[in-house]
PDB file of C-alpha atoms and ligand atoms in Angstrom:
ATOM      1  CA  MET I   1     103.502  27.884  -5.181  1.00  0.00           C
ATOM      2  CA  GLY I   2     100.844  25.675  -3.080  1.00  0.00           C
ATOM      3  CA  GLU I   3     100.332  21.378  -1.940  1.00  0.00           C
ATOM      4  CA  THR I   4     100.420  19.477  -5.629  1.00  0.00           C
ATOM      5  CA  LEU I   5      96.644  18.429  -6.048  1.00  0.00           C
ATOM      6  CA  VAL I   6      97.207  16.645  -9.822  1.00  0.00           C
ATOM      7  CA  ILE I   7     100.316  15.799 -12.055  1.00  0.00           C
ATOM      8  CA  ALA I   8     100.456  14.307 -14.870  1.00  0.00           C
ATOM      9  CA  LYS I   9     103.348  13.223 -17.123  1.00  0.00           C
ATOM     10  CA  GLY I  10     103.420  12.037 -20.436  1.00  0.00           C
ATOM     11  CA  LEU I  11      99.899  11.662 -21.054  1.00  0.00           C
ATOM     12  CA  GLY I  12      98.353  10.861 -24.212  1.00  0.00           C
ATOM     13  CA  ARG I  13      94.569   9.677 -25.063  1.00  0.00           C
ATOM     14  CA  GLU I  14      93.861   7.387 -28.333  1.00  0.00           C
ATOM     15  CA  PHE I  15      90.224   6.156 -29.248  1.00  0.00           C
ATOM     16  CA  ARG I  16      89.013   4.180 -32.136  1.00  0.00           C
ATOM     17  CA  ASP I  17      87.632   5.813 -35.124  1.00  0.00           C
ATOM     18  CA  GLY I  18      84.323   4.722 -36.862  1.00  0.00           C
ATOM     19  CA  ASN I  19      86.977   3.404 -39.785  1.00  0.00           C
ATOM     20  CA  ALA I  20      89.036   0.771 -37.495  1.00  0.00           C
ATOM     21  CA  GLY I  21      92.062   3.158 -36.696  1.00  0.00           C
ATOM     22  CA  ARG I  22      92.871   5.393 -34.226  1.00  0.00           C
ATOM     23  CA  ILE I  23      93.239   9.176 -32.881  1.00  0.00           C
ATOM     24  CA  SER I  24      95.227  10.081 -30.792  1.00  0.00           C
ATOM     25  CA  VAL I  25      93.248  13.209 -29.394  1.00  0.00           C
ATOM     26  CA  LEU I  26      96.211  14.171 -26.374  1.00  0.00           C
ATOM     27  CA  ARG I  27      99.881  13.190 -27.101  1.00  0.00           C
ATOM     28  CA  ASN I  28     102.978  13.661 -24.226  1.00  0.00           C
ATOM     29  CA  VAL I  29     100.670  15.912 -21.857  1.00  0.00           C
ATOM     30  CA  ASP I  30     102.659  17.004 -18.622  1.00  0.00           C
ATOM     31  CA  CYS I  31     100.691  19.066 -16.353  1.00  0.00           C
ATOM     32  CA  GLU I  32      99.882  20.005 -12.697  1.00  0.00           C
ATOM     33  CA  ILE I  33      97.258  21.168 -10.153  1.00  0.00           C
ATOM     34  CA  ALA I  34      98.651  23.119  -7.135  1.00  0.00           C
ATOM     35  CA  SER I  35      96.220  23.747  -4.446  1.00  0.00           C
ATOM     36  CA  GLY I  36      94.907  27.510  -4.562  1.00  0.00           C
ATOM     37  CA  ALA I  37      95.987  27.274  -8.266  1.00  0.00           C
ATOM     38  CA  ARG I  38      92.972  29.921 -11.080  1.00  0.00           C
ATOM     39  CA  ILE I  39      93.916  28.049 -14.593  1.00  0.00           C
ATOM     40  CA  ALA I  40      91.659  28.850 -17.717  1.00  0.00           C
ATOM     41  CA  LEU I  41      92.140  25.814 -20.569  1.00  0.00           C
ATOM     42  CA  VAL I  42      92.194  27.531 -23.691  1.00  0.00           C
ATOM     43  CA  GLY I  43      92.423  25.852 -27.321  1.00  0.00           C
ATOM     44  CA  PRO I  44      90.281  25.125 -30.629  1.00  0.00           C
ATOM     45  CA  SER I  45      87.099  22.985 -30.312  1.00  0.00           C
ATOM     46  CA  GLY I  46      88.149  19.347 -30.657  1.00  0.00           C
ATOM     47  CA  SER I  47      91.138  20.020 -29.785  1.00  0.00           C
ATOM     48  CA  GLY I  48      91.154  17.151 -26.715  1.00  0.00           C
ATOM     49  CA  LYS I  49      90.367  20.196 -23.245  1.00  0.00           C
ATOM     50  CA  THR I  50      86.955  17.693 -22.747  1.00  0.00           C
ATOM     51  CA  THR I  51      89.505  14.524 -22.488  1.00  0.00           C
ATOM     52  CA  LEU I  52      92.169  16.416 -20.378  1.00  0.00           C
ATOM     53  CA  LEU I  53      89.660  17.438 -17.382  1.00  0.00           C
ATOM     54  CA  HIS I  54      88.246  14.011 -17.751  1.00  0.00           C
ATOM     55  CA  ILE I  55      91.489  12.366 -17.098  1.00  0.00           C
ATOM     56  CA  LEU I  56      92.439  14.869 -14.588  1.00  0.00           C
ATOM     57  CA  GLY I  57      89.367  13.942 -13.002  1.00  0.00           C
ATOM     58  CA  GLY I  58      89.305  10.658 -12.829  1.00  0.00           C
ATOM     59  CA  LEU I  59      86.198  10.225 -15.487  1.00  0.00           C
ATOM     60  CA  ASP I  60      88.450   8.684 -17.949  1.00  0.00           C
ATOM     61  CA  ARG I  61      92.094   6.690 -18.156  1.00  0.00           C
ATOM     62  CA  PRO I  62      94.768   7.956 -20.367  1.00  0.00           C
ATOM     63  CA  THR I  63      96.184   5.056 -22.814  1.00  0.00           C
ATOM     64  CA  ALA I  64      99.859   6.227 -21.807  1.00  0.00           C
ATOM     65  CA  GLY I  65     101.492   8.173 -19.375  1.00  0.00           C
ATOM     66  CA  ILE I  66     100.707   8.548 -15.671  1.00  0.00           C
ATOM     67  CA  VAL I  67      98.387  10.567 -13.723  1.00  0.00           C
ATOM     68  CA  GLU I  68      98.694  10.615  -9.858  1.00  0.00           C
ATOM     69  CA  TRP I  69      96.427  12.808  -7.347  1.00  0.00           C
ATOM     70  CA  PRO I  70      98.856  13.391  -4.139  1.00  0.00           C
ATOM     71  CA  GLY I  71      96.931  15.886  -2.314  1.00  0.00           C
ATOM     72  CA  LEU I  72      93.654  14.402  -2.925  1.00  0.00           C
ATOM     73  CA  GLY I  73      93.802  10.987  -1.232  1.00  0.00           C
ATOM     74  CA  ALA I  74      92.895   7.705  -2.684  1.00  0.00           C
ATOM     75  CA  PHE I  75      91.312   7.150  -6.106  1.00  0.00           C
ATOM     76  CA  GLU I  76      87.818   5.225  -4.771  1.00  0.00           C
ATOM     77  CA  THR I  77      87.813   8.946  -2.697  1.00  0.00           C
ATOM     78  CA  LEU I  78      88.623  11.640  -5.392  1.00  0.00           C
ATOM     79  CA  ARG I  79      84.689  12.724  -6.045  1.00  0.00           C
ATOM     80  CA  PRO I  80      82.889  14.011  -4.900  1.00  0.00           C
ATOM     81  CA  ARG I  81      84.424  14.829  -2.159  1.00  0.00           C
ATOM     82  CA  GLN I  82      87.565  16.022  -3.399  1.00  0.00           C
ATOM     83  CA  ILE I  83      86.925  17.227  -6.807  1.00  0.00           C
ATOM     84  CA  GLY I  84      83.991  18.860  -7.896  1.00  0.00           C
ATOM     85  CA  PHE I  85      82.961  18.273 -11.647  1.00  0.00           C
ATOM     86  CA  VAL I  86      81.686  20.450 -14.082  1.00  0.00           C
ATOM     87  CA  PHE I  87      80.624  18.790 -17.455  1.00  0.00           C
ATOM     88  CA  GLN I  88      79.915  20.555 -20.768  1.00  0.00           C
ATOM     89  CA  SER I  89      76.545  19.586 -20.703  1.00  0.00           C
ATOM     90  CA  PRO I  90      75.065  20.680 -16.967  1.00  0.00           C
ATOM     91  CA  SER I  91      73.659  16.993 -16.405  1.00  0.00           C
ATOM     92  CA  LEU I  92      71.369  18.495 -13.762  1.00  0.00           C
ATOM     93  CA  PHE I  93      68.620  15.940 -12.911  1.00  0.00           C
ATOM     94  CA  PRO I  94      65.027  16.807 -14.515  1.00  0.00           C
ATOM     95  CA  ALA I  95      62.618  15.244 -11.415  1.00  0.00           C
ATOM     96  CA  LEU I  96      64.719  17.124  -9.390  1.00  0.00           C
ATOM     97  CA  THR I  97      64.230  20.863  -8.146  1.00  0.00           C
ATOM     98  CA  VAL I  98      66.880  22.751  -7.753  1.00  0.00           C
ATOM     99  CA  ALA I  99      68.216  22.664  -4.922  1.00  0.00           C
ATOM    100  CA  GLN I 100      68.055  19.112  -4.681  1.00  0.00           C
ATOM    101  CA  ASN I 101      70.341  18.866  -7.408  1.00  0.00           C
ATOM    102  CA  VAL I 102      73.022  21.279  -5.726  1.00  0.00           C
ATOM    103  CA  GLY I 103      72.825  18.960  -2.877  1.00  0.00           C
ATOM    104  CA  LEU I 104      72.905  15.713  -4.640  1.00  0.00           C
ATOM    105  CA  PRO I 105      76.797  15.333  -4.222  1.00  0.00           C
ATOM    106  CA  MET I 106      75.947  15.659  -0.424  1.00  0.00           C
ATOM    107  CA  LEU I 107      73.324  13.098  -0.475  1.00  0.00           C
ATOM    108  CA  LEU I 108      75.567  10.170  -2.197  1.00  0.00           C
ATOM    109  CA  ALA I 109      78.276  10.899   0.308  1.00  0.00           C
ATOM    110  CA  GLY I 110      76.019  10.246   2.705  1.00  0.00           C
ATOM    111  CA  GLU I 111      75.784  13.128   4.811  1.00  0.00           C
ATOM    112  CA  ASN I 112      72.443  14.745   6.196  1.00  0.00           C
ATOM    113  CA  VAL I 113      71.576  17.051   3.680  1.00  0.00           C
ATOM    114  CA  GLY I 114      68.902  18.845   6.422  1.00  0.00           C
ATOM    115  CA  ASP I 115      68.098  22.550   4.984  1.00  0.00           C
ATOM    116  CA  ASN I 116      71.864  22.425   2.999  1.00  0.00           C
ATOM    117  CA  ASP I 117      72.174  25.859   3.698  1.00  0.00           C
ATOM    118  CA  VAL I 118      75.998  25.732   2.504  1.00  0.00           C
ATOM    119  CA  GLY I 119      74.055  24.644  -1.521  1.00  0.00           C
ATOM    120  CA  ALA I 120      71.262  27.819  -0.224  1.00  0.00           C
ATOM    121  CA  SER I 121      74.127  30.442   0.326  1.00  0.00           C
ATOM    122  CA  LEU I 122      75.819  28.944  -2.903  1.00  0.00           C
ATOM    123  CA  LEU I 123      72.962  29.669  -5.350  1.00  0.00           C
ATOM    124  CA  GLN I 124      72.279  33.413  -3.260  1.00  0.00           C
ATOM    125  CA  SER I 125      75.868  33.872  -4.136  1.00  0.00           C
ATOM    126  CA  PHE I 126      75.330  33.122  -7.921  1.00  0.00           C
ATOM    127  CA  GLY I 127      72.840  35.440  -8.237  1.00  0.00           C
ATOM    128  CA  LEU I 128      69.843  31.990  -8.084  1.00  0.00           C
ATOM    129  CA  GLY I 129      68.691  32.737  -4.935  1.00  0.00           C
ATOM    130  CA  GLU I 130      65.343  33.015  -5.607  1.00  0.00           C
ATOM    131  CA  LEU I 131      65.318  29.574  -7.617  1.00  0.00           C
ATOM    132  CA  GLY I 132      65.806  26.872  -5.462  1.00  0.00           C
ATOM    133  CA  ASP I 133      62.234  25.422  -6.018  1.00  0.00           C
ATOM    134  CA  LYS I 134      62.165  25.340  -9.933  1.00  0.00           C
ATOM    135  CA  LEU I 135      62.499  22.757 -11.700  1.00  0.00           C
ATOM    136  CA  PRO I 136      65.403  22.438 -14.202  1.00  0.00           C
ATOM    137  CA  GLU I 137      63.370  22.602 -17.570  1.00  0.00           C
ATOM    138  CA  GLU I 138      62.499  25.940 -16.146  1.00  0.00           C
ATOM    139  CA  LEU I 139      65.894  27.133 -16.157  1.00  0.00           C
ATOM    140  CA  SER I 140      67.970  29.109 -19.320  1.00  0.00           C
ATOM    141  CA  GLY I 141      70.910  26.752 -20.058  1.00  0.00           C
ATOM    142  CA  GLY I 142      72.912  29.303 -18.359  1.00  0.00           C
ATOM    143  CA  GLN I 143      71.050  29.034 -15.276  1.00  0.00           C
ATOM    144  CA  ALA I 144      71.441  25.520 -15.173  1.00  0.00           C
ATOM    145  CA  GLN I 145      75.399  25.638 -16.212  1.00  0.00           C
ATOM    146  CA  ARG I 146      76.026  28.159 -12.529  1.00  0.00           C
ATOM    147  CA  ILE I 147      73.480  26.005 -11.092  1.00  0.00           C
ATOM    148  CA  ALA I 148      76.102  22.096 -11.525  1.00  0.00           C
ATOM    149  CA  MET I 149      78.917  24.724 -10.346  1.00  0.00           C
ATOM    150  CA  ALA I 150      76.966  25.433  -7.324  1.00  0.00           C
ATOM    151  CA  ARG I 151      76.644  21.446  -6.849  1.00  0.00           C
ATOM    152  CA  ALA I 152      80.332  21.134  -7.793  1.00  0.00           C
ATOM    153  CA  LEU I 153      81.337  23.322  -5.209  1.00  0.00           C
ATOM    154  CA  VAL I 154      78.887  22.239  -2.171  1.00  0.00           C
ATOM    155  CA  MET I 155      80.662  19.432  -0.752  1.00  0.00           C
ATOM    156  CA  GLY I 156      84.099  21.823  -0.356  1.00  0.00           C
ATOM    157  CA  PRO I 157      86.126  19.666  -2.468  1.00  0.00           C
ATOM    158  CA  LYS I 158      90.325  20.988  -3.249  1.00  0.00           C
ATOM    159  CA  LEU I 159      89.382  20.635  -6.717  1.00  0.00           C
ATOM    160  CA  VAL I 160      86.933  21.667  -9.413  1.00  0.00           C
ATOM    161  CA  LEU I 161      86.917  20.813 -13.025  1.00  0.00           C
ATOM    162  CA  ALA I 162      84.784  22.868 -14.814  1.00  0.00           C
ATOM    163  CA  ASP I 163      84.178  22.455 -18.801  1.00  0.00           C
ATOM    164  CA  GLU I 164      82.511  25.482 -20.554  1.00  0.00           C
ATOM    165  CA  PRO I 165      80.977  26.399 -17.541  1.00  0.00           C
ATOM    166  CA  THR I 166      80.141  29.988 -18.949  1.00  0.00           C
ATOM    167  CA  GLY I 167      79.441  28.931 -22.642  1.00  0.00           C
ATOM    168  CA  GLN I 168      75.589  29.900 -22.692  1.00  0.00           C
ATOM    169  CA  LEU I 169      76.703  33.307 -21.212  1.00  0.00           C
ATOM    170  CA  ASP I 170      77.507  36.590 -23.050  1.00  0.00           C
ATOM    171  CA  SER I 171      81.130  37.600 -21.966  1.00  0.00           C
ATOM    172  CA  ARG I 172      79.907  40.673 -19.591  1.00  0.00           C
ATOM    173  CA  THR I 173      77.648  37.436 -17.461  1.00  0.00           C
ATOM    174  CA  ALA I 174      80.283  35.143 -17.514  1.00  0.00           C
ATOM    175  CA  LEU I 175      82.666  37.997 -15.713  1.00  0.00           C
ATOM    176  CA  ARG I 176      80.408  39.053 -12.890  1.00  0.00           C
ATOM    177  CA  PHE I 177      80.067  34.962 -12.433  1.00  0.00           C
ATOM    178  CA  PHE I 178      83.371  34.341 -11.691  1.00  0.00           C
ATOM    179  CA  ASP I 179      83.874  37.364  -9.754  1.00  0.00           C
ATOM    180  CA  ALA I 180      81.028  35.676  -7.046  1.00  0.00           C
ATOM    181  CA  VAL I 181      83.006  32.110  -7.672  1.00  0.00           C
ATOM    182  CA  PHE I 182      86.213  34.134  -7.035  1.00  0.00           C
ATOM    183  CA  ASP I 183      84.541  35.587  -3.922  1.00  0.00           C
ATOM    184  CA  ARG I 184      83.638  32.208  -2.834  1.00  0.00           C
ATOM    185  CA  LEU I 185      86.995  30.754  -3.222  1.00  0.00           C
ATOM    186  CA  GLU I 186      88.743  33.635  -1.277  1.00  0.00           C
ATOM    187  CA  GLY I 187      90.573  32.705   1.725  1.00  0.00           C
ATOM    188  CA  THR I 188      90.108  29.138   0.722  1.00  0.00           C
ATOM    189  CA  ASP I 189      93.148  27.107  -0.914  1.00  0.00           C
ATOM    190  CA  ILE I 190      90.695  25.708  -3.629  1.00  0.00           C
ATOM    191  CA  ALA I 191      92.057  25.348  -7.442  1.00  0.00           C
ATOM    192  CA  LEU I 192      89.698  25.664 -10.213  1.00  0.00           C
ATOM    193  CA  VAL I 193      90.769  25.051 -13.731  1.00  0.00           C
ATOM    194  CA  VAL I 194      87.966  26.266 -16.553  1.00  0.00           C
ATOM    195  CA  ALA I 195      88.083  25.049 -19.642  1.00  0.00           C
ATOM    196  CA  THR I 196      86.505  28.015 -21.834  1.00  0.00           C
ATOM    197  CA  HIS I 197      86.795  29.840 -25.589  1.00  0.00           C
ATOM    198  CA  ASP I 198      85.245  33.431 -23.994  1.00  0.00           C
ATOM    199  CA  GLU I 199      88.651  35.468 -23.530  1.00  0.00           C
ATOM    200  CA  VAL I 200      87.479  38.044 -20.971  1.00  0.00           C
ATOM    201  CA  VAL I 201      86.611  34.318 -18.478  1.00  0.00           C
ATOM    202  CA  ALA I 202      90.468  32.753 -19.742  1.00  0.00           C
ATOM    203  CA  ASN I 203      91.916  36.189 -18.587  1.00  0.00           C
ATOM    204  CA  ARG I 204      90.961  36.154 -15.257  1.00  0.00           C
ATOM    205  CA  MET I 205      92.778  33.182 -14.540  1.00  0.00           C
ATOM    206  CA  ALA I 206      96.435  33.871 -13.198  1.00  0.00           C
ATOM    207  CA  THR I 207      97.145  30.685 -15.197  1.00  0.00           C
ATOM    208  CA  ARG I 208      96.877  29.671 -18.767  1.00  0.00           C
ATOM    209  CA  TRP I 209      97.142  26.169 -20.606  1.00  0.00           C
ATOM    210  CA  THR I 210      96.574  26.309 -24.370  1.00  0.00           C
ATOM    211  CA  MET I 211      95.538  22.680 -25.763  1.00  0.00           C
ATOM    212  CA  ASP I 212      96.452  22.398 -29.568  1.00  0.00           C
ATOM    213  CA  HIS I 213      95.863  19.320 -31.347  1.00  0.00           C
ATOM    214  CA  GLY I 214      96.427  17.614 -28.400  1.00  0.00           C
ATOM    215  CA  ARG I 215      99.375  18.643 -26.910  1.00  0.00           C
ATOM    216  CA  LEU I 216      99.128  21.127 -23.957  1.00  0.00           C
ATOM    217  CA  THR I 217     101.399  24.299 -23.423  1.00  0.00           C
ATOM    218  CA  THR I 218     101.453  25.430 -20.153  1.00  0.00           C
ATOM    219  CA  GLY I 219     102.050  28.710 -18.838  1.00  0.00           C
ATOM    220  CA  HIS I 220     102.050  31.628 -15.917  1.00  0.00           C
ATOM    221  CA  ARG I 221     100.171  35.094 -16.474  1.00  0.00           C
ATOM    222  CA  PRO I 222     101.732  37.519 -13.868  1.00  0.00           C
ATOM    223  CA  GLY I 223     100.026  40.415 -14.804  1.00  0.00           C
ATOM    224  CA  ALA I 224      96.105  38.187 -14.878  1.00  0.00           C
ATOM    225  CA  ALA I 225      94.067  39.362 -11.935  1.00  0.00           C
ATOM    226  CA  ALA I 226      93.168  36.836  -9.969  1.00  0.00           C
ATOM    227  CA  ALA I 227      96.035  34.535  -8.032  1.00  0.00           C
TER     228      ALA I 227
HETATM  229  N1  ATP C 301      85.096   8.714 -26.523  1.00  0.00           N
HETATM  230  C1  ATP C 301      85.245   9.220 -28.186  1.00  0.00           C
HETATM  231  N2  ATP C 301      85.599   7.873 -29.084  1.00  0.00           N
HETATM  232  C2  ATP C 301      86.371   9.190 -29.808  1.00  0.00           C
HETATM  233  N3  ATP C 301      86.604   9.967 -30.317  1.00  0.00           N
HETATM  234  C3  ATP C 301      86.588  10.778 -29.288  1.00  0.00           C
HETATM  235  C4  ATP C 301      85.878  10.913 -28.105  1.00  0.00           C
HETATM  236  N4  ATP C 301      85.737  11.292 -27.461  1.00  0.00           N
HETATM  237  C5  ATP C 301      85.930  12.904 -28.134  1.00  0.00           C
HETATM  238  N5  ATP C 301      87.417  12.526 -29.227  1.00  0.00           N
HETATM  239  C6  ATP C 301      87.494  12.937 -29.857  1.00  0.00           C
HETATM  240  O1  ATP C 301      88.572  13.757 -29.286  1.00  0.00           O
HETATM  241  C7  ATP C 301      88.601  14.581 -30.066  1.00  0.00           C
HETATM  242  C8  ATP C 301      88.835  16.303 -28.711  1.00  0.00           C
HETATM  243  O2  ATP C 301      87.761  16.120 -28.297  1.00  0.00           O
HETATM  244  P1  ATP C 301      87.679  17.028 -26.727  1.00  0.00           P
HETATM  245  O3  ATP C 301      86.165  16.660 -26.536  1.00  0.00           O
HETATM  246  O4  ATP C 301      88.823  16.487 -25.919  1.00  0.00           O
HETATM  247  O5  ATP C 301      87.700  17.971 -27.269  1.00  0.00           O
HETATM  248  P2  ATP C 301      87.500  19.840 -27.181  1.00  0.00           P
HETATM  249  O6  ATP C 301      88.845  20.702 -26.974  1.00  0.00           O
HETATM  250  O7  ATP C 301      86.859  19.520 -25.837  1.00  0.00           O
HETATM  251  O8  ATP C 301      86.356  20.504 -27.649  1.00  0.00           O
HETATM  252  P3  ATP C 301      85.295  21.054 -27.590  1.00  0.00           P
HETATM  253  O9  ATP C 301      86.010  22.772 -27.068  1.00  0.00           O
HETATM  254  O10 ATP C 301      84.734  21.549 -28.595  1.00  0.00           O
HETATM  255  O11 ATP C 301      84.633  20.710 -26.126  1.00  0.00           O
HETATM  256  C9  ATP C 301      87.589  15.402 -30.583  1.00  0.00           C
HETATM  257  O12 ATP C 301      87.422  14.755 -32.194  1.00  0.00           O
HETATM  258  C10 ATP C 301      86.574  14.321 -30.502  1.00  0.00           C
HETATM  259  O13 ATP C 301      86.014  13.358 -31.898  1.00  0.00           O
END
């Protein structure tokens, strides 16, 4: 077991609904992410997966329970340096080229982007090396998602939280993409949590978390291919 990066206990998240009532989206969720983890987060639409990822990434606050980042330092420095986040919709900036989108976290962190060799090599290993000069409007949805993953990895974070990063790819292409992602992660301690509806992708991860009506069951899959 690696270093504990994130730990959550008794998480609850309520939202107001349209009728001035409240809906409970997360209920008493306990979970922990260790360095090097490969976790698939599965569950039906609306079960609370995105909400959990946002809280684990410090993008949203729980209404009950606690979340802490013992292995990732101060809250203010979590992103983009410690946590790379892939949003369900890839959210690339339309006026920036693919290469500029991938390099954006470095720019925001005050780093010298220069030729951005890391970004270029990420694009290359994801089979997107030819797209650096393209604008987002010229991409397919699946390409945009993979570029968002490259952007999440460019700072060398300790944790990547990815919300349906292959939702617009067929299972075979998604698996090939994850092979490339695992190759990039080989020899690093980077932890990966992927929300997915794709069983083929989920089975590639060592650990499965299952969300059902806001309740989370965590479990290890001893026979899984990835560590
Ligand atoms: N800001 C919000 N205000 C009110 N309700 C919300 C808000 N965000 C999410 N919800 C509700 O919380 C529930 C869980 O949403 P969430 O996006 O976390 O589910 P999900 O499992 O990621 O779904 P999907 O697989 O379709 O992406 C849904 O019923 C959703 O409508």
